[in-house]
PDB file of C-alpha atoms in Angstrom:
ATOM      1  CA  UNK A   1      34.003 202.256 187.110  1.00 87.00           C
ATOM      2  CA  UNK A   2      37.045 204.499 187.100  1.00 91.00           C
ATOM      3  CA  UNK A   3      39.940 203.070 189.119  1.00 92.00           C
ATOM      4  CA  UNK A   4      43.544 203.951 189.910  1.00 92.00           C
ATOM      5  CA  UNK A   5      45.562 200.894 188.844  1.00 93.00           C
ATOM      6  CA  UNK A   6      49.055 202.302 189.391  1.00 92.00           C
ATOM      7  CA  UNK A   7      49.833 199.928 192.227  1.00 92.00           C
ATOM      8  CA  UNK A   8      49.146 196.231 192.652  1.00 90.00           C
ATOM      9  CA  UNK A   9      46.116 195.897 194.891  1.00 90.00           C
ATOM     10  CA  UNK A  10      44.298 192.578 195.240  1.00 93.00           C
ATOM     11  CA  UNK A  11      40.951 194.275 195.912  1.00 94.00           C
ATOM     12  CA  UNK A  12      41.157 196.360 192.725  1.00 93.00           C
ATOM     13  CA  UNK A  13      42.292 193.358 190.658  1.00 93.00           C
ATOM     14  CA  UNK A  14      39.385 191.327 192.035  1.00 94.00           C
ATOM     15  CA  UNK A  15      36.886 194.090 191.137  1.00 94.00           C
ATOM     16  CA  UNK A  16      38.237 194.271 187.585  1.00 94.00           C
ATOM     17  CA  UNK A  17      38.209 190.478 187.130  1.00 94.00           C
ATOM     18  CA  UNK A  18      34.606 190.257 188.392  1.00 93.00           C
ATOM     19  CA  UNK A  19      33.461 193.021 186.041  1.00 93.00           C
ATOM     20  CA  UNK A  20      35.201 192.063 182.773  1.00 93.00           C
ATOM     21  CA  UNK A  21      36.714 188.625 183.396  1.00 91.00           C
ATOM     22  CA  UNK A  22      40.275 187.440 183.876  1.00 94.00           C
ATOM     23  CA  UNK A  23      42.844 188.249 181.155  1.00 93.00           C
ATOM     24  CA  UNK A  24      42.977 185.936 178.147  1.00 92.00           C
ATOM     25  CA  UNK A  25      45.498 183.102 178.222  1.00 93.00           C
ATOM     26  CA  UNK A  26      48.544 183.449 175.962  1.00 93.00           C
ATOM     27  CA  UNK A  27      47.214 180.927 173.431  1.00 94.00           C
ATOM     28  CA  UNK A  28      43.886 182.788 173.155  1.00 92.00           C
ATOM     29  CA  UNK A  29      45.711 186.093 172.631  1.00 92.00           C
ATOM     30  CA  UNK A  30      47.772 184.523 169.888  1.00 93.00           C
ATOM     31  CA  UNK A  31      44.701 183.045 168.174  1.00 91.00           C
ATOM     32  CA  UNK A  32      42.865 186.387 168.300  1.00 90.00           C
ATOM     33  CA  UNK A  33      45.812 188.254 166.803  1.00 89.00           C
ATOM     34  CA  UNK A  34      46.318 190.360 169.928  1.00 90.00           C
ATOM     35  CA  UNK A  35      43.958 191.887 172.450  1.00 92.00           C
ATOM     36  CA  UNK A  36      45.335 195.417 172.760  1.00 92.00           C
ATOM     37  CA  UNK A  37      44.655 198.490 170.697  1.00 92.00           C
ATOM     38  CA  UNK A  38      47.272 200.732 169.152  1.00 93.00           C
ATOM     39  CA  UNK A  39      47.866 204.082 170.861  1.00 93.00           C
ATOM     40  CA  UNK A  40      44.640 206.112 170.754  1.00 93.00           C
ATOM     41  CA  UNK A  41      44.674 209.907 170.965  1.00 94.00           C
ATOM     42  CA  UNK A  42      41.877 211.342 173.091  1.00 94.00           C
ATOM     43  CA  UNK A  43      39.892 214.222 171.604  1.00 93.00           C
ATOM     44  CA  UNK A  44      37.155 214.653 174.232  1.00 92.00           C
ATOM     45  CA  UNK A  45      36.128 213.114 177.572  1.00 94.00           C
ATOM     46  CA  UNK A  46      33.577 213.356 180.347  1.00 93.00           C
ATOM     47  CA  UNK A  47      34.204 215.819 183.192  1.00 93.00           C
ATOM     48  CA  UNK A  48      35.631 213.287 185.682  1.00 92.00           C
ATOM     49  CA  UNK A  49      38.214 211.986 183.213  1.00 92.00           C
ATOM     50  CA  UNK A  50      39.010 215.478 181.897  1.00 92.00           C
ATOM     51  CA  UNK A  51      39.788 216.625 185.464  1.00 92.00           C
ATOM     52  CA  UNK A  52      42.403 213.866 185.687  1.00 91.00           C
ATOM     53  CA  UNK A  53      43.913 214.505 182.253  1.00 91.00           C
ATOM     54  CA  UNK A  54      44.410 218.267 182.683  1.00 91.00           C
ATOM     55  CA  UNK A  55      46.747 217.742 185.643  1.00 89.00           C
ATOM     56  CA  UNK A  56      49.732 217.322 183.317  1.00 87.00           C
ATOM     57  CA  UNK A  57      50.804 218.835 180.005  1.00 87.00           C
ATOM     58  CA  UNK A  58      51.338 215.583 178.106  1.00 87.00           C
ATOM     59  CA  UNK A  59      49.358 214.635 175.049  1.00 90.00           C
ATOM     60  CA  UNK A  60      46.173 212.818 176.082  1.00 91.00           C
ATOM     61  CA  UNK A  61      46.305 209.199 174.946  1.00 93.00           C
ATOM     62  CA  UNK A  62      44.891 205.843 175.983  1.00 94.00           C
ATOM     63  CA  UNK A  63      44.741 202.207 174.960  1.00 94.00           C
ATOM     64  CA  UNK A  64      42.100 199.503 175.164  1.00 95.00           C
ATOM     65  CA  UNK A  65      42.503 195.956 176.436  1.00 94.00           C
ATOM     66  CA  UNK A  66      39.965 193.362 175.374  1.00 95.00           C
ATOM     67  CA  UNK A  67      38.761 190.988 178.110  1.00 94.00           C
ATOM     68  CA  UNK A  68      36.295 188.045 177.924  1.00 93.00           C
ATOM     69  CA  UNK A  69      33.346 190.061 179.325  1.00 92.00           C
ATOM     70  CA  UNK A  70      34.314 193.655 178.482  1.00 93.00           C
ATOM     71  CA  UNK A  71      37.099 196.148 177.889  1.00 94.00           C
ATOM     72  CA  UNK A  72      39.505 198.212 179.964  1.00 95.00           C
ATOM     73  CA  UNK A  73      40.436 201.707 178.753  1.00 95.00           C
ATOM     74  CA  UNK A  74      43.735 202.767 180.351  1.00 95.00           C
ATOM     75  CA  UNK A  75      45.230 206.253 180.420  1.00 94.00           C
ATOM     76  CA  UNK A  76      47.921 208.047 182.402  1.00 92.00           C
ATOM     77  CA  UNK A  77      47.919 211.327 184.267  1.00 90.00           C
ATOM     78  CA  UNK A  78      50.973 212.616 186.101  1.00 88.00           C
ATOM     79  CA  UNK A  79      52.632 209.398 187.283  1.00 88.00           C
ATOM     80  CA  UNK A  80      49.384 207.491 187.886  1.00 91.00           C
ATOM     81  CA  UNK A  81      47.599 204.986 185.642  1.00 93.00           C
ATOM     82  CA  UNK A  82      43.806 204.980 185.564  1.00 94.00           C
ATOM     83  CA  UNK A  83      41.441 202.388 184.121  1.00 95.00           C
ATOM     84  CA  UNK A  84      37.878 202.791 182.941  1.00 94.00           C
ATOM     85  CA  UNK A  85      36.421 199.283 183.291  1.00 95.00           C
ATOM     86  CA  UNK A  86      33.461 198.666 180.953  1.00 94.00           C
ATOM     87  CA  UNK A  87      31.549 195.350 180.837  1.00 93.00           C
ATOM     88  CA  UNK A  88      30.004 194.604 177.432  1.00 91.00           C
ATOM     89  CA  UNK A  89      26.448 195.091 178.721  1.00 90.00           C
ATOM     90  CA  UNK A  90      27.302 198.699 179.656  1.00 91.00           C
ATOM     91  CA  UNK A  91      29.494 199.437 176.615  1.00 91.00           C
ATOM     92  CA  UNK A  92      28.158 201.742 173.935  1.00 91.00           C
ATOM     93  CA  UNK A  93      30.278 202.471 170.861  1.00 92.00           C
ATOM     94  CA  UNK A  94      29.545 205.200 168.332  1.00 91.00           C
ATOM     95  CA  UNK A  95      31.369 206.086 165.157  1.00 88.00           C
ATOM     96  CA  UNK A  96      30.621 209.772 164.888  1.00 81.00           C
ATOM     97  CA  UNK A  97      32.522 212.195 162.719  1.00 79.00           C
ATOM     98  CA  UNK A  98      35.077 210.957 160.238  1.00 81.00           C
ATOM     99  CA  UNK A  99      37.733 209.117 162.193  1.00 84.00           C
ATOM    100  CA  UNK A 100      36.246 209.561 165.703  1.00 92.00           C
ATOM    101  CA  UNK A 101      35.024 206.704 167.913  1.00 93.00           C
ATOM    102  CA  UNK A 102      33.074 207.368 171.114  1.00 93.00           C
ATOM    103  CA  UNK A 103      33.244 204.883 173.989  1.00 93.00           C
ATOM    104  CA  UNK A 104      30.498 205.256 176.619  1.00 93.00           C
ATOM    105  CA  UNK A 105      29.799 203.681 180.010  1.00 91.00           C
ATOM    106  CA  UNK A 106      26.980 205.283 182.022  1.00 90.00           C
ATOM    107  CA  UNK A 107      28.047 208.927 182.493  1.00 91.00           C
ATOM    108  CA  UNK A 108      31.708 208.361 181.485  1.00 93.00           C
ATOM    109  CA  UNK A 109      32.803 208.754 177.880  1.00 93.00           C
ATOM    110  CA  UNK A 110      36.010 208.998 175.871  1.00 94.00           C
ATOM    111  CA  UNK A 111      36.241 210.058 172.227  1.00 94.00           C
ATOM    112  CA  UNK A 112      39.329 208.892 170.340  1.00 94.00           C
ATOM    113  CA  UNK A 113      40.814 209.508 166.898  1.00 93.00           C
ATOM    114  CA  UNK A 114      40.664 206.531 164.535  1.00 89.00           C
ATOM    115  CA  UNK A 115      42.827 207.892 161.751  1.00 88.00           C
ATOM    116  CA  UNK A 116      44.788 204.725 160.892  1.00 90.00           C
ATOM    117  CA  UNK A 117      43.794 201.360 159.474  1.00 92.00           C
ATOM    118  CA  UNK A 118      45.175 199.561 162.560  1.00 92.00           C
ATOM    119  CA  UNK A 119      42.829 201.456 164.895  1.00 91.00           C
ATOM    120  CA  UNK A 120      39.805 200.875 162.674  1.00 90.00           C
ATOM    121  CA  UNK A 121      40.733 197.188 162.419  1.00 92.00           C
ATOM    122  CA  UNK A 122      40.889 196.939 166.233  1.00 92.00           C
ATOM    123  CA  UNK A 123      37.423 198.483 166.647  1.00 92.00           C
ATOM    124  CA  UNK A 124      36.030 196.033 164.083  1.00 92.00           C
ATOM    125  CA  UNK A 125      37.650 193.163 166.032  1.00 93.00           C
ATOM    126  CA  UNK A 126      36.122 194.523 169.262  1.00 93.00           C
ATOM    127  CA  UNK A 127      32.637 194.753 167.768  1.00 92.00           C
ATOM    128  CA  UNK A 128      32.881 191.277 166.207  1.00 92.00           C
ATOM    129  CA  UNK A 129      34.092 189.706 169.475  1.00 92.00           C
ATOM    130  CA  UNK A 130      31.296 191.422 171.383  1.00 91.00           C
ATOM    131  CA  UNK A 131      28.676 190.188 168.890  1.00 89.00           C
ATOM    132  CA  UNK A 132      30.011 186.610 168.850  1.00 88.00           C
ATOM    133  CA  UNK A 133      30.100 186.326 172.648  1.00 81.00           C
ATOM    134  CA  UNK A 134      26.910 188.144 173.540  1.00 73.00           C
ATOM    135  CA  UNK A 135      24.304 186.141 175.453  1.00 69.00           C
ATOM    136  CA  UNK A 136      21.397 184.883 173.391  1.00 67.00           C
ATOM    137  CA  UNK A 137      18.553 187.379 173.384  1.00 65.00           C
ATOM    138  CA  UNK A 138      14.897 186.435 173.612  1.00 68.00           C
ATOM    139  CA  UNK A 139      14.254 187.586 170.026  1.00 68.00           C
ATOM    140  CA  UNK A 140      16.780 185.014 168.726  1.00 63.00           C
ATOM    141  CA  UNK A 141      14.917 182.049 170.232  1.00 64.00           C
TER     142      UNK A 141
END
């Protein structure tokens, strides 16, 4: 779901917390070595997100926050902050061309440059956390 998170709204916060869980506690963040990505430069997006990003002339960038049951991709357009909330069961990650990661949720997608070791390390951390905390599938029993 794509939401405007520029202003504090209890309804929006509740929706986000139900979808991807409450933010990690400080101790958990410390143990994980951080839960946020470095700055990610956007190369391509779906139509809905592109329509928001073309409203200003700034360089298109985003960041990802890791939550217990999913991720939040945040980006800015004009003076507003938008969040693409993606639970793990709807998250699809692809590593396409050299240095490009694609993040999909239903019909929304964002492709970002992964040209530094820090960004690649974050995506590995994301995939490992997702694998370690996934519910047990029937095939594993």
